[in-house]
PDB file of C-alpha atoms in Angstrom:
ATOM      1  CA  MET A   1      -1.201 -21.086  33.482  1.00  0.00           C
ATOM      2  CA  THR A   2      -0.903 -18.623  30.885  1.00  0.00           C
ATOM      3  CA  ASN A   3      -0.887 -15.021  32.698  1.00  0.00           C
ATOM      4  CA  ALA A   4      -2.175 -11.643  31.061  1.00  0.00           C
ATOM      5  CA  LEU A   5       0.992 -10.698  29.659  1.00  0.00           C
ATOM      6  CA  GLU A   6       1.419 -13.490  27.822  1.00  0.00           C
ATOM      7  CA  ALA A   7      -2.072 -13.606  26.105  1.00  0.00           C
ATOM      8  CA  ALA A   8      -2.428  -9.839  25.106  1.00  0.00           C
ATOM      9  CA  PRO A   9       0.254 -10.652  22.160  1.00  0.00           C
ATOM     10  CA  ALA A  10      -1.849 -13.749  21.308  1.00  0.00           C
ATOM     11  CA  ALA A  11      -5.050 -11.787  21.040  1.00  0.00           C
ATOM     12  CA  SER A  12      -3.602  -8.983  19.172  1.00  0.00           C
ATOM     13  CA  ARG A  13      -2.374 -11.377  16.848  1.00  0.00           C
ATOM     14  CA  ARG A  14      -5.690 -13.279  16.376  1.00  0.00           C
ATOM     15  CA  HIS A  15      -7.365  -9.984  16.402  1.00  0.00           C
ATOM     16  CA  ALA A  16      -5.595  -9.054  13.607  1.00  0.00           C
ATOM     17  CA  GLU A  17      -6.207 -12.745  11.286  1.00  0.00           C
ATOM     18  CA  VAL A  18      -9.447 -11.665  11.391  1.00  0.00           C
ATOM     19  CA  LEU A  19      -9.611  -8.315  10.591  1.00  0.00           C
ATOM     20  CA  ASP A  20      -7.360  -9.432   7.994  1.00  0.00           C
ATOM     21  CA  ALA A  21      -8.977 -11.919   6.626  1.00  0.00           C
ATOM     22  CA  VAL A  22     -12.733 -10.820   6.829  1.00  0.00           C
ATOM     23  CA  GLY A  23     -11.060  -7.545   4.890  1.00  0.00           C
ATOM     24  CA  ALA A  24      -9.685  -9.252   2.522  1.00  0.00           C
ATOM     25  CA  ALA A  25     -12.997 -11.031   1.613  1.00  0.00           C
ATOM     26  CA  ILE A  26     -14.402  -7.622   1.014  1.00  0.00           C
ATOM     27  CA  CYS A  27     -11.964  -6.898  -1.165  1.00  0.00           C
ATOM     28  CA  SER A  28     -12.049  -9.094  -3.166  1.00  0.00           C
ATOM     29  CA  GLY A  29     -15.510  -9.380  -3.443  1.00  0.00           C
ATOM     30  CA  GLU A  30     -15.786 -13.018  -2.220  1.00  0.00           C
ATOM     31  CA  LEU A  31     -18.650 -10.901   0.425  1.00  0.00           C
ATOM     32  CA  ALA A  32     -20.398  -8.693  -2.532  1.00  0.00           C
ATOM     33  CA  PRO A  33     -21.810  -4.921  -1.439  1.00  0.00           C
ATOM     34  CA  GLN A  34     -25.235  -5.125   1.016  1.00  0.00           C
ATOM     35  CA  SER A  35     -23.785  -8.813   2.369  1.00  0.00           C
ATOM     36  CA  ALA A  36     -24.719  -9.388   5.560  1.00  0.00           C
ATOM     37  CA  LEU A  37     -21.783  -9.845   8.113  1.00  0.00           C
ATOM     38  CA  LEU A  38     -23.599 -11.857  11.777  1.00  0.00           C
ATOM     39  CA  SER A  39     -21.140 -11.886  14.504  1.00  0.00           C
ATOM     40  CA  ASP A  40     -22.921 -15.421  15.709  1.00  0.00           C
ATOM     41  CA  GLU A  41     -21.586 -16.991  12.724  1.00  0.00           C
ATOM     42  CA  LEU A  42     -17.648 -14.639  12.475  1.00  0.00           C
ATOM     43  CA  GLU A  43     -17.346 -15.968  16.222  1.00  0.00           C
ATOM     44  CA  ALA A  44     -17.938 -19.464  14.715  1.00  0.00           C
ATOM     45  CA  ARG A  45     -15.905 -19.606  11.939  1.00  0.00           C
ATOM     46  CA  PHE A  46     -12.420 -17.694  13.619  1.00  0.00           C
ATOM     47  CA  ASP A  47     -13.504 -19.356  17.112  1.00  0.00           C
ATOM     48  CA  VAL A  48     -13.301 -16.529  18.762  1.00  0.00           C
ATOM     49  CA  SER A  49     -15.154 -14.071  21.106  1.00  0.00           C
ATOM     50  CA  ARG A  50     -18.122 -11.583  20.740  1.00  0.00           C
ATOM     51  CA  THR A  51     -16.008  -9.122  21.636  1.00  0.00           C
ATOM     52  CA  LEU A  52     -13.136  -9.364  19.612  1.00  0.00           C
ATOM     53  CA  VAL A  53     -15.500  -9.798  16.645  1.00  0.00           C
ATOM     54  CA  ARG A  54     -16.897  -6.329  18.009  1.00  0.00           C
ATOM     55  CA  GLU A  55     -13.508  -4.656  17.792  1.00  0.00           C
ATOM     56  CA  VAL A  56     -12.786  -6.275  14.287  1.00  0.00           C
ATOM     57  CA  LEU A  57     -16.481  -4.745  12.760  1.00  0.00           C
ATOM     58  CA  ARG A  58     -15.627  -1.538  14.366  1.00  0.00           C
ATOM     59  CA  VAL A  59     -12.424  -1.379  12.590  1.00  0.00           C
ATOM     60  CA  LEU A  60     -14.228  -1.925   9.411  1.00  0.00           C
ATOM     61  CA  SER A  61     -17.107   0.360   9.892  1.00  0.00           C
ATOM     62  CA  SER A  62     -14.215   2.669  10.598  1.00  0.00           C
ATOM     63  CA  LEU A  63     -12.844   1.864   7.045  1.00  0.00           C
ATOM     64  CA  GLY A  64     -15.846   2.473   5.276  1.00  0.00           C
ATOM     65  CA  LEU A  65     -16.140  -1.256   4.490  1.00  0.00           C
ATOM     66  CA  ILE A  66     -18.911  -1.987   6.538  1.00  0.00           C
ATOM     67  CA  ALA A  67     -22.044  -0.201   8.048  1.00  0.00           C
ATOM     68  CA  SER A  68     -24.879  -1.271  11.001  1.00  0.00           C
ATOM     69  CA  ARG A  69     -28.412  -0.997   9.386  1.00  0.00           C
ATOM     70  CA  ARG A  70     -31.675  -1.021  11.132  1.00  0.00           C
ATOM     71  CA  ARG A  71     -33.502  -3.760   9.927  1.00  0.00           C
ATOM     72  CA  THR A  72     -30.873  -5.729   8.383  1.00  0.00           C
ATOM     73  CA  GLY A  73     -27.589  -5.175  10.927  1.00  0.00           C
ATOM     74  CA  THR A  74     -23.957  -5.070   9.801  1.00  0.00           C
ATOM     75  CA  VAL A  75     -24.314  -5.015   5.942  1.00  0.00           C
ATOM     76  CA  VAL A  76     -20.992  -4.889   3.649  1.00  0.00           C
ATOM     77  CA  LEU A  77     -20.319  -1.111   2.239  1.00  0.00           C
ATOM     78  CA  PRO A  78     -19.490  -0.430  -2.006  1.00  0.00           C
ATOM     79  CA  GLU A  79     -16.184   0.132  -2.478  1.00  0.00           C
ATOM     80  CA  SER A  80     -17.382   3.518  -3.268  1.00  0.00           C
ATOM     81  CA  GLU A  81     -17.421   4.235   0.518  1.00  0.00           C
ATOM     82  CA  TRP A  82     -14.384   2.497   1.230  1.00  0.00           C
ATOM     83  CA  ASP A  83     -11.405   4.340   2.788  1.00  0.00           C
ATOM     84  CA  ALA A  84      -9.330   4.416  -0.659  1.00  0.00           C
ATOM     85  CA  PHE A  85      -6.084   5.666   1.265  1.00  0.00           C
ATOM     86  CA  SER A  86      -6.360   3.533   4.102  1.00  0.00           C
ATOM     87  CA  PRO A  87      -3.071   1.057   3.809  1.00  0.00           C
ATOM     88  CA  GLN A  88      -5.025  -1.760   4.863  1.00  0.00           C
ATOM     89  CA  VAL A  89      -7.968  -1.444   2.288  1.00  0.00           C
ATOM     90  CA  ILE A  90      -4.894  -0.578  -0.277  1.00  0.00           C
ATOM     91  CA  ARG A  91      -3.145  -3.705   0.762  1.00  0.00           C
ATOM     92  CA  TRP A  92      -6.404  -5.832   0.528  1.00  0.00           C
ATOM     93  CA  LYS A  93      -7.119  -5.380  -2.956  1.00  0.00           C
ATOM     94  CA  LEU A  94      -3.119  -5.596  -3.756  1.00  0.00           C
ATOM     95  CA  ALA A  95      -3.908  -9.353  -2.396  1.00  0.00           C
ATOM     96  CA  SER A  96      -7.347  -9.646  -4.735  1.00  0.00           C
ATOM     97  CA  PRO A  97      -8.096  -9.984  -8.281  1.00  0.00           C
ATOM     98  CA  HIS A  98      -8.672  -6.678  -8.759  1.00  0.00           C
ATOM     99  CA  ARG A  99      -4.795  -5.447  -7.608  1.00  0.00           C
ATOM    100  CA  VAL A 100      -4.192  -4.870 -11.359  1.00  0.00           C
ATOM    101  CA  ALA A 101      -6.270  -1.658 -11.204  1.00  0.00           C
ATOM    102  CA  GLN A 102      -5.215  -0.835  -7.915  1.00  0.00           C
ATOM    103  CA  LEU A 103      -1.698  -0.437  -8.874  1.00  0.00           C
ATOM    104  CA  GLN A 104      -2.737   1.372 -12.080  1.00  0.00           C
ATOM    105  CA  GLU A 105      -4.438   3.331  -9.880  1.00  0.00           C
ATOM    106  CA  LEU A 106      -1.453   3.690  -7.565  1.00  0.00           C
ATOM    107  CA  THR A 107       0.594   4.272  -9.786  1.00  0.00           C
ATOM    108  CA  GLU A 108      -1.364   7.144 -11.443  1.00  0.00           C
ATOM    109  CA  LEU A 109      -1.422   9.157  -8.110  1.00  0.00           C
ATOM    110  CA  ARG A 110       2.383   8.532  -8.184  1.00  0.00           C
ATOM    111  CA  ARG A 111       3.068  10.489 -11.056  1.00  0.00           C
ATOM    112  CA  ALA A 112       0.555  13.329 -10.349  1.00  0.00           C
ATOM    113  CA  VAL A 113       2.334  13.894  -6.852  1.00  0.00           C
ATOM    114  CA  GLU A 114       5.823  12.973  -6.473  1.00  0.00           C
ATOM    115  CA  PRO A 115       6.945  15.006  -9.236  1.00  0.00           C
ATOM    116  CA  LEU A 116       5.536  18.093  -7.818  1.00  0.00           C
ATOM    117  CA  ALA A 117       6.549  16.793  -4.017  1.00  0.00           C
ATOM    118  CA  ALA A 118      10.283  16.968  -5.388  1.00  0.00           C
ATOM    119  CA  GLN A 119      10.204  20.175  -6.840  1.00  0.00           C
ATOM    120  CA  LEU A 120       9.076  21.443  -3.334  1.00  0.00           C
ATOM    121  CA  ALA A 121      11.715  19.577  -1.955  1.00  0.00           C
ATOM    122  CA  ALA A 122      14.561  21.173  -3.800  1.00  0.00           C
ATOM    123  CA  GLU A 123      12.584  24.446  -2.745  1.00  0.00           C
ATOM    124  CA  ARG A 124      11.671  23.762   0.719  1.00  0.00           C
ATOM    125  CA  ALA A 125      14.346  21.609   2.473  1.00  0.00           C
ATOM    126  CA  GLY A 126      16.047  21.977   5.178  1.00  0.00           C
ATOM    127  CA  ASN A 127      20.172  21.114   4.746  1.00  0.00           C
ATOM    128  CA  GLU A 128      19.909  17.779   6.740  1.00  0.00           C
ATOM    129  CA  ALA A 129      16.711  17.061   4.834  1.00  0.00           C
ATOM    130  CA  ARG A 130      18.678  17.457   1.677  1.00  0.00           C
ATOM    131  CA  ALA A 131      21.553  15.502   2.939  1.00  0.00           C
ATOM    132  CA  GLU A 132      19.299  12.372   3.781  1.00  0.00           C
ATOM    133  CA  ILE A 133      17.668  11.986   0.447  1.00  0.00           C
ATOM    134  CA  VAL A 134      21.522  12.093  -1.178  1.00  0.00           C
ATOM    135  CA  ARG A 135      22.557   9.382   1.138  1.00  0.00           C
ATOM    136  CA  LEU A 136      19.486   7.463   0.271  1.00  0.00           C
ATOM    137  CA  SER A 137      20.062   7.648  -3.053  1.00  0.00           C
ATOM    138  CA  ALA A 138      23.712   6.516  -3.004  1.00  0.00           C
ATOM    139  CA  ALA A 139      22.960   3.256  -0.574  1.00  0.00           C
ATOM    140  CA  MET A 140      20.337   3.018  -3.387  1.00  0.00           C
ATOM    141  CA  TRP A 141      23.419   2.793  -6.120  1.00  0.00           C
ATOM    142  CA  ALA A 142      25.424   0.770  -3.932  1.00  0.00           C
ATOM    143  CA  ALA A 143      21.816  -1.949  -3.385  1.00  0.00           C
ATOM    144  CA  GLY A 144      20.910  -1.708  -6.259  1.00  0.00           C
ATOM    145  CA  THR A 145      24.290  -3.023  -8.621  1.00  0.00           C
ATOM    146  CA  THR A 146      24.988  -5.749  -6.081  1.00  0.00           C
ATOM    147  CA  GLU A 147      21.706  -6.884  -7.043  1.00  0.00           C
ATOM    148  CA  ARG A 148      20.368  -6.750  -3.104  1.00  0.00           C
ATOM    149  CA  THR A 149      16.922  -5.992  -4.219  1.00  0.00           C
ATOM    150  CA  ASP A 150      15.252  -6.371  -0.469  1.00  0.00           C
ATOM    151  CA  GLU A 151      17.400  -3.492   0.882  1.00  0.00           C
ATOM    152  CA  PHE A 152      17.061  -1.080  -1.798  1.00  0.00           C
ATOM    153  CA  VAL A 153      13.213  -1.645  -1.625  1.00  0.00           C
ATOM    154  CA  GLU A 154      13.292  -0.541   1.727  1.00  0.00           C
ATOM    155  CA  LEU A 155      15.576   2.334   1.008  1.00  0.00           C
ATOM    156  CA  ASP A 156      13.744   3.312  -1.875  1.00  0.00           C
ATOM    157  CA  ILE A 157      10.595   3.286   0.153  1.00  0.00           C
ATOM    158  CA  ALA A 158      12.732   5.424   2.442  1.00  0.00           C
ATOM    159  CA  PHE A 159      13.863   7.500  -0.360  1.00  0.00           C
ATOM    160  CA  HIS A 160      10.570   8.662  -1.316  1.00  0.00           C
ATOM    161  CA  HIS A 161       9.189   9.302   2.055  1.00  0.00           C
ATOM    162  CA  ALA A 162      11.721  11.597   2.689  1.00  0.00           C
ATOM    163  CA  ILE A 163      10.609  13.387  -0.906  1.00  0.00           C
ATOM    164  CA  LEU A 164       7.158  13.363   0.424  1.00  0.00           C
ATOM    165  CA  ALA A 165       7.926  14.846   4.051  1.00  0.00           C
ATOM    166  CA  SER A 166      10.496  17.454   2.870  1.00  0.00           C
ATOM    167  CA  SER A 167       8.258  18.637   0.720  1.00  0.00           C
ATOM    168  CA  GLY A 168       6.709  20.673   3.194  1.00  0.00           C
ATOM    169  CA  ASN A 169       2.704  20.085   2.357  1.00  0.00           C
ATOM    170  CA  GLY A 170       1.366  17.804   5.317  1.00  0.00           C
ATOM    171  CA  MET A 171      -1.026  16.486   3.119  1.00  0.00           C
ATOM    172  CA  PHE A 172       1.770  15.021   0.910  1.00  0.00           C
ATOM    173  CA  GLY A 173       3.807  13.945   3.421  1.00  0.00           C
ATOM    174  CA  LYS A 174       0.737  11.789   4.398  1.00  0.00           C
ATOM    175  CA  LEU A 175       0.418   9.772   1.254  1.00  0.00           C
ATOM    176  CA  ASN A 176       3.766   8.188   2.248  1.00  0.00           C
ATOM    177  CA  ARG A 177       2.305   4.780   3.518  1.00  0.00           C
ATOM    178  CA  VAL A 178       0.415   4.821   0.234  1.00  0.00           C
ATOM    179  CA  THR A 179       3.781   4.780  -1.570  1.00  0.00           C
ATOM    180  CA  GLU A 180       5.311   1.910   0.748  1.00  0.00           C
ATOM    181  CA  GLU A 181       1.908   0.139  -0.042  1.00  0.00           C
ATOM    182  CA  VAL A 182       2.546   0.275  -3.635  1.00  0.00           C
ATOM    183  CA  LEU A 183       6.399  -0.154  -3.489  1.00  0.00           C
ATOM    184  CA  ALA A 184       6.217  -2.849  -1.425  1.00  0.00           C
ATOM    185  CA  GLY A 185       3.257  -4.549  -3.197  1.00  0.00           C
ATOM    186  CA  ARG A 186       5.340  -4.452  -6.706  1.00  0.00           C
ATOM    187  CA  VAL A 187       8.067  -7.020  -4.651  1.00  0.00           C
ATOM    188  CA  HIS A 188       5.008  -9.043  -2.963  1.00  0.00           C
ATOM    189  CA  HIS A 189       3.049 -10.020  -5.813  1.00  0.00           C
ATOM    190  CA  GLY A 190       6.242 -10.448  -8.351  1.00  0.00           C
ATOM    191  CA  LEU A 191       5.784  -7.108 -10.849  1.00  0.00           C
ATOM    192  CA  MET A 192       9.770  -6.204 -10.160  1.00  0.00           C
ATOM    193  CA  PRO A 193      11.917  -6.123 -12.500  1.00  0.00           C
ATOM    194  CA  PRO A 194      14.304  -9.026 -12.255  1.00  0.00           C
ATOM    195  CA  HIS A 195      17.200  -6.994 -12.751  1.00  0.00           C
ATOM    196  CA  LEU A 196      17.468  -2.986 -11.115  1.00  0.00           C
ATOM    197  CA  ASP A 197      19.328  -1.765 -14.531  1.00  0.00           C
ATOM    198  CA  ARG A 198      21.426   1.161 -14.126  1.00  0.00           C
ATOM    199  CA  THR A 199      19.094   3.739 -15.503  1.00  0.00           C
ATOM    200  CA  ALA A 200      16.835   3.413 -12.596  1.00  0.00           C
ATOM    201  CA  LEU A 201      19.308   3.880 -10.075  1.00  0.00           C
ATOM    202  CA  GLN A 202      20.638   6.621 -12.212  1.00  0.00           C
ATOM    203  CA  GLY A 203      17.230   8.227 -12.166  1.00  0.00           C
ATOM    204  CA  HIS A 204      17.239   8.332  -7.647  1.00  0.00           C
ATOM    205  CA  LEU A 205      20.793   9.765  -7.928  1.00  0.00           C
ATOM    206  CA  GLU A 206      19.302  12.621 -10.527  1.00  0.00           C
ATOM    207  CA  VAL A 207      16.069  13.886  -7.992  1.00  0.00           C
ATOM    208  CA  ALA A 208      18.552  13.507  -5.157  1.00  0.00           C
ATOM    209  CA  THR A 209      21.160  15.795  -6.777  1.00  0.00           C
ATOM    210  CA  ALA A 210      18.323  18.384  -8.078  1.00  0.00           C
ATOM    211  CA  ILE A 211      16.541  18.660  -4.220  1.00  0.00           C
ATOM    212  CA  GLN A 212      20.190  19.216  -3.017  1.00  0.00           C
ATOM    213  CA  ARG A 213      21.062  22.110  -5.390  1.00  0.00           C
ATOM    214  CA  GLY A 214      17.585  23.426  -4.318  1.00  0.00           C
ATOM    215  CA  ASP A 215      16.615  23.090  -8.270  1.00  0.00           C
ATOM    216  CA  GLY A 216      13.120  22.656  -8.650  1.00  0.00           C
ATOM    217  CA  GLN A 217      12.531  22.302 -12.704  1.00  0.00           C
ATOM    218  CA  GLY A 218      15.078  19.773 -12.679  1.00  0.00           C
ATOM    219  CA  ALA A 219      14.201  18.000  -9.382  1.00  0.00           C
ATOM    220  CA  ARG A 220      10.397  17.631 -10.616  1.00  0.00           C
ATOM    221  CA  ALA A 221      11.750  16.919 -13.956  1.00  0.00           C
ATOM    222  CA  ALA A 222      14.212  13.552 -12.897  1.00  0.00           C
ATOM    223  CA  MET A 223      11.316  12.404 -10.431  1.00  0.00           C
ATOM    224  CA  GLU A 224       8.650  12.400 -13.642  1.00  0.00           C
ATOM    225  CA  ARG A 225      11.523  11.007 -15.603  1.00  0.00           C
ATOM    226  CA  LEU A 226      11.264   7.751 -12.979  1.00  0.00           C
ATOM    227  CA  VAL A 227       7.858   7.382 -11.921  1.00  0.00           C
ATOM    228  CA  VAL A 228       7.495   7.259 -16.016  1.00  0.00           C
ATOM    229  CA  ARG A 229       9.989   4.409 -16.004  1.00  0.00           C
ATOM    230  CA  SER A 230       7.722   2.531 -13.495  1.00  0.00           C
ATOM    231  CA  VAL A 231       4.556   3.757 -15.211  1.00  0.00           C
ATOM    232  CA  ASP A 232       6.437   1.888 -18.358  1.00  0.00           C
ATOM    233  CA  GLU A 233       7.733  -1.382 -16.790  1.00  0.00           C
ATOM    234  CA  MET A 234       3.811  -1.875 -15.769  1.00  0.00           C
ATOM    235  CA  SER A 235       1.533  -0.760 -18.466  1.00  0.00           C
ATOM    236  CA  HIS A 236       1.414  -4.088 -20.261  1.00  0.00           C
ATOM    237  CA  LEU A 237      -0.204  -5.332 -16.691  1.00  0.00           C
ATOM    238  CA  TRP A 238      -3.578  -3.157 -17.261  1.00  0.00           C
ATOM    239  CA  ALA A 239      -3.052  -3.487 -21.160  1.00  0.00           C
ATOM    240  CA  ASP A 240      -3.617  -7.063 -21.104  1.00  0.00           C
ATOM    241  CA  PRO A 241      -6.978  -8.312 -20.079  1.00  0.00           C
ATOM    242  CA  ALA A 242      -5.738 -11.316 -18.244  1.00  0.00           C
ATOM    243  CA  PRO A 243      -2.299 -10.387 -16.602  1.00  0.00           C
ATOM    244  CA  ALA A 244      -0.273 -12.759 -15.371  1.00  0.00           C
ATOM    245  CA  ILE A 245       0.426 -12.258 -11.503  1.00  0.00           C
ATOM    246  CA  PRO A 246       0.007 -15.071  -9.033  1.00  0.00           C
ATOM    247  CA  ALA A 247      -3.091 -15.057  -7.095  1.00  0.00           C
ATOM    248  CA  GLN A 248      -3.346 -14.893  -3.754  1.00  0.00           C
ATOM    249  CA  PRO A 249      -5.416 -18.524  -1.930  1.00  0.00           C
ATOM    250  CA  ARG A 250      -8.806 -17.559  -1.120  1.00  0.00           C
ATOM    251  CA  ARG A 251     -10.367 -17.622   2.549  1.00  0.00           C
ATOM    252  CA  ASN A 252     -13.398 -19.336   3.304  1.00  0.00           C
ATOM    253  CA  MET A 253     -15.483 -17.020   5.002  1.00  0.00           C
ATOM    254  CA  PRO A 254     -18.735 -17.316   6.511  1.00  0.00           C
ATOM    255  CA  GLU A 255     -21.661 -17.811   4.507  1.00  0.00           C
ATOM    256  CA  VAL A 256     -23.102 -15.088   3.475  1.00  0.00           C
ATOM    257  CA  ARG A 257     -26.841 -14.400   3.932  1.00  0.00           C
TER     258      ARG A 257
END
């Protein structure tokens, strides 16, 4: 007989699976705005308890994807109501037919924020933080020049996190999970260049060196070049009305009433 401790992880996984399926269906447009979400149908479709469905709906409501309405019950809300900065919402949108528009928005956000964050990090970071940023840039160079792409991406995420955190601006620091989703999403959806060239690797070193020296304007300019390069690498996607990005498998949801 399965005890409570053994059952808990399975229940947690099932909750995550149902949440992911319904959230992705909403963000893809499979469940359109004003569609009704019926607890009974969700229970039957996923073969889960009412308690689990209630918890899934609570999370979706906290993200602005659904709301409870008098007379109509639980309905899907329009995108304008969604929590645009939620990593879950970002992940679901990147896995949807709207991934190009989401990627463009995220890239534009990075271009607006990260150069200033680099400048502030150069002006405000402590010695330990500066040393860590330099260490990460050097490790990225080593991983990139030996084609260890997975390791490079992990280091790249850590590098940008460190700069946002070192800016001294708490709101910038909160954007680290947004940056993680866009960097990881580029890999997951096949949007990384096949080979990491040395110009991009050198760009990270230049940002780190400027931060280490306390050169705010130099750090800002170096980060601007780095982000613009990323924009240029992907700009063909939003210039092409039908970009060739691998489609994600669709999830069959309960019939919308």
